[in-house]
């Protein structure tokens, strides 16, 4: 694992955008795996800026998002569909059909999961996967469990994740299930960049880098076995690394 520690979020975000820009310049039809949440927002802002400045084009890029809530209408402001269009897709020249997000309202969720993994394979696999990490070490919505998950699947969210995300839902109930890429899907990406900031992520980062490889203690610990993982951290998220 390569670990880069930044003194501020702006430079961490720029480093993530640099990696994506370099890849797209080398391979204009690159396949990106994308995350929602606070961690990648700065990188998306920077990509929008570069795209508006004419430095970067997503015309031939394909993207696959990690996850989506089940049963939440796409138009709901808390859906990951809304998040991605608000924070990235709506401001760059990506073809809408190339920006894939799991459909949490599909009539047959199991078929949707299989089709999602198949579409990733057909696209040639993910060249670069962007990840955030939960306080409990989750990546995507792969929560601590007895075994590492394989492909895209439907999962129930844990109390820790619901507590972390329910502030966005005001008085509306938060969905308790989601479709997520599996650990196997994520692990198949050729390169992985994981972003983490703040003290609340320090324990998860320590477990990811130095803990036992354990789906129960820290799902992200499996990344120790991947050949090309870079962690972009701020000083607080890196503070427990020995
Ligand atoms: C989001 C996702 C989650 C988040 C994680 C961290 O698509 O899959 O695993 O990356 O919960 O969220 P933030 O970045 O909001 O702290």
PDB file of C-alpha atoms and ligand atoms in Angstrom:
ATOM      1  CA  UNK A   1       0.000   0.000   0.000  1.00  0.00           C
ATOM      2  CA  UNK A   2       1.214   3.464  -0.820  1.00  0.00           C
ATOM      3  CA  UNK A   3       0.299   6.037   1.839  1.00  0.00           C
ATOM      4  CA  UNK A   4       0.277   9.778   1.108  1.00  0.00           C
ATOM      5  CA  UNK A   5      -0.475  12.218   3.935  1.00  0.00           C
ATOM      6  CA  UNK A   6      -1.616  15.772   3.151  1.00  0.00           C
ATOM      7  CA  UNK A   7      -1.816  18.812   5.378  1.00  0.00           C
ATOM      8  CA  UNK A   8      -5.106  19.956   3.844  1.00  0.00           C
ATOM      9  CA  UNK A   9      -8.153  18.599   2.035  1.00  0.00           C
ATOM     10  CA  UNK A  10      -7.566  20.748  -1.059  1.00  0.00           C
ATOM     11  CA  UNK A  11      -4.210  19.140  -1.845  1.00  0.00           C
ATOM     12  CA  UNK A  12      -5.537  15.659  -1.019  1.00  0.00           C
ATOM     13  CA  UNK A  13      -8.426  16.253  -3.436  1.00  0.00           C
ATOM     14  CA  UNK A  14      -6.082  17.617  -6.118  1.00  0.00           C
ATOM     15  CA  UNK A  15      -3.918  14.483  -5.800  1.00  0.00           C
ATOM     16  CA  UNK A  16      -6.978  12.308  -6.386  1.00  0.00           C
ATOM     17  CA  UNK A  17      -7.993  14.434  -9.387  1.00  0.00           C
ATOM     18  CA  UNK A  18      -4.399  14.200 -10.721  1.00  0.00           C
ATOM     19  CA  UNK A  19      -4.567  10.391 -10.686  1.00  0.00           C
ATOM     20  CA  UNK A  20      -7.880  10.432 -12.563  1.00  0.00           C
ATOM     21  CA  UNK A  21      -6.663  13.045 -15.055  1.00  0.00           C
ATOM     22  CA  UNK A  22      -3.434  11.144 -15.802  1.00  0.00           C
ATOM     23  CA  UNK A  23      -5.404   7.946 -16.392  1.00  0.00           C
ATOM     24  CA  UNK A  24      -7.918   9.642 -18.723  1.00  0.00           C
ATOM     25  CA  UNK A  25      -5.109  11.297 -20.699  1.00  0.00           C
ATOM     26  CA  UNK A  26      -3.431   7.893 -21.158  1.00  0.00           C
ATOM     27  CA  UNK A  27      -6.723   6.086 -21.799  1.00  0.00           C
ATOM     28  CA  UNK A  28      -9.586   8.392 -22.870  1.00  0.00           C
ATOM     29  CA  UNK A  29     -12.111   5.539 -22.557  1.00  0.00           C
ATOM     30  CA  UNK A  30     -10.993   4.641 -19.019  1.00  0.00           C
ATOM     31  CA  UNK A  31     -13.407   2.891 -16.665  1.00  0.00           C
ATOM     32  CA  UNK A  32     -13.717   4.587 -13.258  1.00  0.00           C
ATOM     33  CA  UNK A  33     -15.291   3.214 -10.099  1.00  0.00           C
ATOM     34  CA  UNK A  34     -16.763   6.094  -8.086  1.00  0.00           C
ATOM     35  CA  UNK A  35     -17.890   6.707  -4.521  1.00  0.00           C
ATOM     36  CA  UNK A  36     -20.363   9.147  -3.009  1.00  0.00           C
ATOM     37  CA  UNK A  37     -20.028  10.814   0.405  1.00  0.00           C
ATOM     38  CA  UNK A  38     -18.006  13.690   1.773  1.00  0.00           C
ATOM     39  CA  UNK A  39     -14.544  12.231   1.077  1.00  0.00           C
ATOM     40  CA  UNK A  40     -14.478  12.545  -2.752  1.00  0.00           C
ATOM     41  CA  UNK A  41     -16.465  15.807  -3.019  1.00  0.00           C
ATOM     42  CA  UNK A  42     -13.309  17.933  -3.283  1.00  0.00           C
ATOM     43  CA  UNK A  43     -11.824  15.702  -5.977  1.00  0.00           C
ATOM     44  CA  UNK A  44     -15.077  15.922  -7.972  1.00  0.00           C
ATOM     45  CA  UNK A  45     -15.054  19.721  -7.630  1.00  0.00           C
ATOM     46  CA  UNK A  46     -11.500  19.783  -8.943  1.00  0.00           C
ATOM     47  CA  UNK A  47     -12.391  17.495 -11.871  1.00  0.00           C
ATOM     48  CA  UNK A  48     -15.290  19.818 -12.745  1.00  0.00           C
ATOM     49  CA  UNK A  49     -12.933  22.800 -12.653  1.00  0.00           C
ATOM     50  CA  UNK A  50     -10.429  21.080 -14.947  1.00  0.00           C
ATOM     51  CA  UNK A  51     -13.193  19.936 -17.276  1.00  0.00           C
ATOM     52  CA  UNK A  52     -14.634  23.485 -17.497  1.00  0.00           C
ATOM     53  CA  UNK A  53     -11.144  24.823 -18.186  1.00  0.00           C
ATOM     54  CA  UNK A  54     -10.941  22.431 -21.156  1.00  0.00           C
ATOM     55  CA  UNK A  55      -8.092  20.451 -19.565  1.00  0.00           C
ATOM     56  CA  UNK A  56      -9.997  17.185 -19.350  1.00  0.00           C
ATOM     57  CA  UNK A  57     -12.792  15.400 -21.203  1.00  0.00           C
ATOM     58  CA  UNK A  58     -15.007  12.552 -19.964  1.00  0.00           C
ATOM     59  CA  UNK A  59     -16.569  12.045 -23.435  1.00  0.00           C
ATOM     60  CA  UNK A  60     -15.473   8.400 -23.700  1.00  0.00           C
ATOM     61  CA  UNK A  61     -15.107   7.622 -19.977  1.00  0.00           C
ATOM     62  CA  UNK A  62     -17.339   5.019 -18.340  1.00  0.00           C
ATOM     63  CA  UNK A  63     -18.120   5.113 -14.624  1.00  0.00           C
ATOM     64  CA  UNK A  64     -19.639   2.630 -12.195  1.00  0.00           C
ATOM     65  CA  UNK A  65     -20.724   3.814  -8.772  1.00  0.00           C
ATOM     66  CA  UNK A  66     -20.140   1.655  -5.736  1.00  0.00           C
ATOM     67  CA  UNK A  67     -23.619   1.656  -4.288  1.00  0.00           C
ATOM     68  CA  UNK A  68     -27.156   2.988  -4.000  1.00  0.00           C
ATOM     69  CA  UNK A  69     -29.910   2.839  -1.379  1.00  0.00           C
ATOM     70  CA  UNK A  70     -32.779   0.414  -1.987  1.00  0.00           C
ATOM     71  CA  UNK A  71     -36.283   1.784  -2.280  1.00  0.00           C
ATOM     72  CA  UNK A  72     -35.338   5.458  -2.410  1.00  0.00           C
ATOM     73  CA  UNK A  73     -36.608   7.197  -5.569  1.00  0.00           C
ATOM     74  CA  UNK A  74     -33.767   8.362  -7.834  1.00  0.00           C
ATOM     75  CA  UNK A  75     -35.158  11.903  -7.638  1.00  0.00           C
ATOM     76  CA  UNK A  76     -34.864  11.939  -3.829  1.00  0.00           C
ATOM     77  CA  UNK A  77     -32.128  14.381  -2.884  1.00  0.00           C
ATOM     78  CA  UNK A  78     -30.474  11.690  -0.739  1.00  0.00           C
ATOM     79  CA  UNK A  79     -30.192   9.079  -3.491  1.00  0.00           C
ATOM     80  CA  UNK A  80     -26.679   8.458  -4.688  1.00  0.00           C
ATOM     81  CA  UNK A  81     -28.018   9.106  -8.192  1.00  0.00           C
ATOM     82  CA  UNK A  82     -28.886  12.682  -7.125  1.00  0.00           C
ATOM     83  CA  UNK A  83     -25.545  13.040  -5.357  1.00  0.00           C
ATOM     84  CA  UNK A  84     -23.533  12.061  -8.427  1.00  0.00           C
ATOM     85  CA  UNK A  85     -25.477  14.294 -10.802  1.00  0.00           C
ATOM     86  CA  UNK A  86     -25.240  17.212  -8.393  1.00  0.00           C
ATOM     87  CA  UNK A  87     -21.568  16.780  -7.532  1.00  0.00           C
ATOM     88  CA  UNK A  88     -20.071  15.525 -10.797  1.00  0.00           C
ATOM     89  CA  UNK A  89     -22.025  14.174 -13.753  1.00  0.00           C
ATOM     90  CA  UNK A  90     -24.201  17.248 -14.233  1.00  0.00           C
ATOM     91  CA  UNK A  91     -21.119  19.421 -14.751  1.00  0.00           C
ATOM     92  CA  UNK A  92     -18.881  17.329 -17.041  1.00  0.00           C
ATOM     93  CA  UNK A  93     -19.233  16.027 -20.593  1.00  0.00           C
ATOM     94  CA  UNK A  94     -19.872  12.382 -19.663  1.00  0.00           C
ATOM     95  CA  UNK A  95     -22.486  10.530 -21.760  1.00  0.00           C
ATOM     96  CA  UNK A  96     -25.397   9.797 -19.367  1.00  0.00           C
ATOM     97  CA  UNK A  97     -25.535   6.160 -20.498  1.00  0.00           C
ATOM     98  CA  UNK A  98     -21.872   5.776 -19.493  1.00  0.00           C
ATOM     99  CA  UNK A  99     -22.497   6.909 -15.906  1.00  0.00           C
ATOM    100  CA  UNK A 100     -23.827   3.775 -14.213  1.00  0.00           C
ATOM    101  CA  UNK A 101     -25.255   3.652 -10.708  1.00  0.00           C
ATOM    102  CA  UNK A 102     -26.912   0.500  -9.304  1.00  0.00           C
ATOM    103  CA  UNK A 103     -30.708   0.728  -9.535  1.00  0.00           C
ATOM    104  CA  UNK A 104     -31.995   0.358  -5.981  1.00  0.00           C
ATOM    105  CA  UNK A 105     -35.569   0.344  -7.300  1.00  0.00           C
ATOM    106  CA  UNK A 106     -35.126  -2.462  -9.837  1.00  0.00           C
ATOM    107  CA  UNK A 107     -38.089  -4.865  -9.705  1.00  0.00           C
ATOM    108  CA  UNK A 108     -35.636  -7.785  -9.484  1.00  0.00           C
ATOM    109  CA  UNK A 109     -32.744  -6.649  -7.303  1.00  0.00           C
ATOM    110  CA  UNK A 110     -30.840  -9.937  -7.642  1.00  0.00           C
ATOM    111  CA  UNK A 111     -30.935  -9.634 -11.447  1.00  0.00           C
ATOM    112  CA  UNK A 112     -29.815  -5.998 -11.181  1.00  0.00           C
ATOM    113  CA  UNK A 113     -26.786  -7.075  -9.116  1.00  0.00           C
ATOM    114  CA  UNK A 114     -25.764  -9.747 -11.642  1.00  0.00           C
ATOM    115  CA  UNK A 115     -26.270  -7.356 -14.570  1.00  0.00           C
ATOM    116  CA  UNK A 116     -24.138  -4.716 -12.825  1.00  0.00           C
ATOM    117  CA  UNK A 117     -21.139  -7.031 -12.423  1.00  0.00           C
ATOM    118  CA  UNK A 118     -21.625  -8.210 -16.005  1.00  0.00           C
ATOM    119  CA  UNK A 119     -21.624  -4.603 -17.286  1.00  0.00           C
ATOM    120  CA  UNK A 120     -18.364  -3.917 -15.430  1.00  0.00           C
ATOM    121  CA  UNK A 121     -16.808  -6.996 -17.047  1.00  0.00           C
ATOM    122  CA  UNK A 122     -18.097  -6.027 -20.490  1.00  0.00           C
ATOM    123  CA  UNK A 123     -16.558  -2.559 -20.074  1.00  0.00           C
ATOM    124  CA  UNK A 124     -13.189  -4.277 -19.557  1.00  0.00           C
ATOM    125  CA  UNK A 125     -13.082  -4.004 -15.747  1.00  0.00           C
ATOM    126  CA  UNK A 126     -12.460  -0.957 -13.562  1.00  0.00           C
ATOM    127  CA  UNK A 127      -9.164   0.822 -14.247  1.00  0.00           C
ATOM    128  CA  UNK A 128      -9.293   3.039 -11.156  1.00  0.00           C
ATOM    129  CA  UNK A 129     -11.623   2.660  -8.191  1.00  0.00           C
ATOM    130  CA  UNK A 130     -12.148   5.629  -5.861  1.00  0.00           C
ATOM    131  CA  UNK A 131     -13.144   4.648  -2.308  1.00  0.00           C
ATOM    132  CA  UNK A 132     -14.069   6.328   0.943  1.00  0.00           C
ATOM    133  CA  UNK A 133     -14.131   4.337   4.175  1.00  0.00           C
ATOM    134  CA  UNK A 134     -16.690   4.048   6.964  1.00  0.00           C
ATOM    135  CA  UNK A 135     -15.776   4.449  10.636  1.00  0.00           C
ATOM    136  CA  UNK A 136     -16.330   0.700  10.962  1.00  0.00           C
ATOM    137  CA  UNK A 137     -13.972  -0.021   8.051  1.00  0.00           C
ATOM    138  CA  UNK A 138     -16.697  -0.532   5.456  1.00  0.00           C
ATOM    139  CA  UNK A 139     -15.957   0.089   1.774  1.00  0.00           C
ATOM    140  CA  UNK A 140     -18.924   0.509  -0.498  1.00  0.00           C
ATOM    141  CA  UNK A 141     -21.627  -0.785   1.839  1.00  0.00           C
ATOM    142  CA  UNK A 142     -19.652  -3.906   2.718  1.00  0.00           C
ATOM    143  CA  UNK A 143     -20.195  -3.844   6.446  1.00  0.00           C
ATOM    144  CA  UNK A 144     -18.244  -5.904   9.003  1.00  0.00           C
ATOM    145  CA  UNK A 145     -19.324  -9.538   8.554  1.00  0.00           C
ATOM    146  CA  UNK A 146     -18.109 -13.102   8.958  1.00  0.00           C
ATOM    147  CA  UNK A 147     -16.835 -13.352   5.383  1.00  0.00           C
ATOM    148  CA  UNK A 148     -15.657 -11.039   2.608  1.00  0.00           C
ATOM    149  CA  UNK A 149     -18.440 -10.508   0.058  1.00  0.00           C
ATOM    150  CA  UNK A 150     -17.869 -11.346  -3.595  1.00  0.00           C
ATOM    151  CA  UNK A 151     -20.005  -9.689  -6.271  1.00  0.00           C
ATOM    152  CA  UNK A 152     -22.560  -6.865  -6.277  1.00  0.00           C
ATOM    153  CA  UNK A 153     -25.349  -7.691  -3.821  1.00  0.00           C
ATOM    154  CA  UNK A 154     -28.113  -6.313  -1.605  1.00  0.00           C
ATOM    155  CA  UNK A 155     -27.075  -5.659   1.985  1.00  0.00           C
ATOM    156  CA  UNK A 156     -28.639  -4.444   5.216  1.00  0.00           C
ATOM    157  CA  UNK A 157     -26.915  -1.394   6.654  1.00  0.00           C
ATOM    158  CA  UNK A 158     -25.492  -1.544  10.169  1.00  0.00           C
ATOM    159  CA  UNK A 159     -26.460   0.762  13.020  1.00  0.00           C
ATOM    160  CA  UNK A 160     -23.071   2.495  12.743  1.00  0.00           C
ATOM    161  CA  UNK A 161     -23.682   3.360   9.077  1.00  0.00           C
ATOM    162  CA  UNK A 162     -27.289   4.405   9.668  1.00  0.00           C
ATOM    163  CA  UNK A 163     -26.150   6.640  12.547  1.00  0.00           C
ATOM    164  CA  UNK A 164     -23.435   8.202  10.353  1.00  0.00           C
ATOM    165  CA  UNK A 165     -25.772   8.916   7.415  1.00  0.00           C
ATOM    166  CA  UNK A 166     -29.195   9.583   8.925  1.00  0.00           C
ATOM    167  CA  UNK A 167     -28.408  13.275   9.527  1.00  0.00           C
ATOM    168  CA  UNK A 168     -28.908  13.766   5.767  1.00  0.00           C
ATOM    169  CA  UNK A 169     -32.472  12.434   5.933  1.00  0.00           C
ATOM    170  CA  UNK A 170     -33.914  15.021   8.364  1.00  0.00           C
ATOM    171  CA  UNK A 171     -37.161  13.568   9.685  1.00  0.00           C
ATOM    172  CA  UNK A 172     -37.588  11.005   6.894  1.00  0.00           C
ATOM    173  CA  UNK A 173     -36.721   7.397   7.663  1.00  0.00           C
ATOM    174  CA  UNK A 174     -33.379   6.305   6.253  1.00  0.00           C
ATOM    175  CA  UNK A 175     -33.368   3.228   4.003  1.00  0.00           C
ATOM    176  CA  UNK A 176     -31.991   0.182   5.789  1.00  0.00           C
ATOM    177  CA  UNK A 177     -30.811  -1.705   2.696  1.00  0.00           C
ATOM    178  CA  UNK A 178     -28.591  -0.896  -0.245  1.00  0.00           C
ATOM    179  CA  UNK A 179     -27.109  -2.415  -3.385  1.00  0.00           C
ATOM    180  CA  UNK A 180     -23.343  -2.428  -3.211  1.00  0.00           C
ATOM    181  CA  UNK A 181     -20.431  -3.707  -5.222  1.00  0.00           C
ATOM    182  CA  UNK A 182     -18.963  -6.634  -3.303  1.00  0.00           C
ATOM    183  CA  UNK A 183     -15.446  -6.751  -1.913  1.00  0.00           C
ATOM    184  CA  UNK A 184     -14.641  -9.063  -4.831  1.00  0.00           C
ATOM    185  CA  UNK A 185     -15.914  -6.497  -7.344  1.00  0.00           C
ATOM    186  CA  UNK A 186     -13.847  -3.748  -5.700  1.00  0.00           C
ATOM    187  CA  UNK A 187     -10.787  -5.969  -5.443  1.00  0.00           C
ATOM    188  CA  UNK A 188     -10.926  -6.690  -9.197  1.00  0.00           C
ATOM    189  CA  UNK A 189     -10.181  -3.015  -9.971  1.00  0.00           C
ATOM    190  CA  UNK A 190      -6.727  -2.564 -11.480  1.00  0.00           C
ATOM    191  CA  UNK A 191      -5.947   0.392  -9.202  1.00  0.00           C
ATOM    192  CA  UNK A 192      -7.606   1.620  -6.015  1.00  0.00           C
ATOM    193  CA  UNK A 193      -7.405   5.053  -4.377  1.00  0.00           C
ATOM    194  CA  UNK A 194      -8.918   5.359  -0.900  1.00  0.00           C
ATOM    195  CA  UNK A 195      -9.592   8.810   0.591  1.00  0.00           C
ATOM    196  CA  UNK A 196      -9.988   9.447   4.316  1.00  0.00           C
ATOM    197  CA  UNK A 197      -9.978  12.574   6.441  1.00  0.00           C
ATOM    198  CA  UNK A 198     -10.539  13.381  10.092  1.00  0.00           C
ATOM    199  CA  UNK A 199      -9.995  11.738  13.472  1.00  0.00           C
ATOM    200  CA  UNK A 200     -13.171   9.670  13.138  1.00  0.00           C
ATOM    201  CA  UNK A 201     -11.490   7.639  10.373  1.00  0.00           C
ATOM    202  CA  UNK A 202      -8.150   7.111  12.169  1.00  0.00           C
ATOM    203  CA  UNK A 203      -9.061   3.769  13.769  1.00  0.00           C
ATOM    204  CA  UNK A 204     -10.445   2.381  10.479  1.00  0.00           C
ATOM    205  CA  UNK A 205      -7.278   3.491   8.663  1.00  0.00           C
ATOM    206  CA  UNK A 206      -5.049   1.858  11.280  1.00  0.00           C
ATOM    207  CA  UNK A 207      -7.034  -1.387  10.923  1.00  0.00           C
ATOM    208  CA  UNK A 208      -6.911  -1.136   7.125  1.00  0.00           C
ATOM    209  CA  UNK A 209      -3.137  -0.747   7.015  1.00  0.00           C
ATOM    210  CA  UNK A 210      -1.842  -2.554  10.077  1.00  0.00           C
ATOM    211  CA  UNK A 211      -4.685  -4.741  11.336  1.00  0.00           C
ATOM    212  CA  UNK A 212      -5.343  -8.409  10.702  1.00  0.00           C
ATOM    213  CA  UNK A 213      -7.003  -9.105   7.388  1.00  0.00           C
ATOM    214  CA  UNK A 214     -10.444  -9.592   8.847  1.00  0.00           C
ATOM    215  CA  UNK A 215     -13.933  -9.070   7.357  1.00  0.00           C
ATOM    216  CA  UNK A 216     -15.292  -8.679  10.894  1.00  0.00           C
ATOM    217  CA  UNK A 217     -12.768  -6.223  12.306  1.00  0.00           C
ATOM    218  CA  UNK A 218     -12.289  -4.163   9.124  1.00  0.00           C
ATOM    219  CA  UNK A 219     -13.610  -5.056   5.645  1.00  0.00           C
ATOM    220  CA  UNK A 220     -11.077  -2.646   4.062  1.00  0.00           C
ATOM    221  CA  UNK A 221      -8.186  -4.696   5.513  1.00  0.00           C
ATOM    222  CA  UNK A 222      -8.445  -6.954   2.434  1.00  0.00           C
ATOM    223  CA  UNK A 223      -6.829  -4.086   0.506  1.00  0.00           C
ATOM    224  CA  UNK A 224      -3.478  -5.113   2.059  1.00  0.00           C
ATOM    225  CA  UNK A 225      -3.479  -7.937  -0.504  1.00  0.00           C
ATOM    226  CA  UNK A 226      -4.210  -5.775  -3.558  1.00  0.00           C
ATOM    227  CA  UNK A 227      -1.168  -4.956  -5.713  1.00  0.00           C
ATOM    228  CA  UNK A 228      -1.987  -1.290  -6.424  1.00  0.00           C
ATOM    229  CA  UNK A 229      -3.649   0.638  -3.593  1.00  0.00           C
ATOM    230  CA  UNK A 230      -2.946   4.266  -2.654  1.00  0.00           C
ATOM    231  CA  UNK A 231      -4.317   5.858   0.512  1.00  0.00           C
ATOM    232  CA  UNK A 232      -4.746   9.635   0.395  1.00  0.00           C
ATOM    233  CA  UNK A 233      -5.080  10.759   4.017  1.00  0.00           C
ATOM    234  CA  UNK A 234      -5.033  13.920   6.058  1.00  0.00           C
ATOM    235  CA  UNK A 235      -2.919  14.062   9.206  1.00  0.00           C
ATOM    236  CA  UNK A 236      -5.830  13.204  11.500  1.00  0.00           C
ATOM    237  CA  UNK A 237      -6.856  10.122   9.543  1.00  0.00           C
ATOM    238  CA  UNK A 238      -3.197   9.010   9.527  1.00  0.00           C
ATOM    239  CA  UNK A 239      -2.646   9.828  13.211  1.00  0.00           C
ATOM    240  CA  UNK A 240      -2.817   6.261  14.567  1.00  0.00           C
ATOM    241  CA  UNK A 241      -0.439   4.752  11.998  1.00  0.00           C
ATOM    242  CA  UNK A 242       2.727   3.551  13.707  1.00  0.00           C
TER     243      UNK A 242
HETATM  244  C1  LIG B   1     -20.157   5.775  -0.674  1.00  0.00           C
HETATM  245  C2  LIG B   1     -19.656   4.585   0.004  1.00  0.00           C
HETATM  246  C3  LIG B   1     -19.255   4.605   1.443  1.00  0.00           C
HETATM  247  C4  LIG B   1     -18.499   5.873   1.831  1.00  0.00           C
HETATM  248  C5  LIG B   1     -18.107   5.827   3.311  1.00  0.00           C
HETATM  249  C6  LIG B   1     -17.421   7.113   3.738  1.00  0.00           C
HETATM  250  O1  LIG B   1     -20.474   5.492  -2.017  1.00  0.00           O
HETATM  251  O2  LIG B   1     -19.611   3.559  -0.591  1.00  0.00           O
HETATM  252  O3  LIG B   1     -18.457   3.479   1.721  1.00  0.00           O
HETATM  253  O4  LIG B   1     -17.357   5.987   1.031  1.00  0.00           O
HETATM  254  O5  LIG B   1     -19.242   5.637   4.098  1.00  0.00           O
HETATM  255  O6  LIG B   1     -18.299   8.172   3.636  1.00  0.00           O
HETATM  256  P1  LIG B   1     -17.802   9.705   3.807  1.00  0.00           P
HETATM  257  O7  LIG B   1     -16.853   9.954   2.687  1.00  0.00           O
HETATM  258  O8  LIG B   1     -19.048  10.517   3.699  1.00  0.00           O
HETATM  259  O9  LIG B   1     -17.144   9.758   5.145  1.00  0.00           O
END
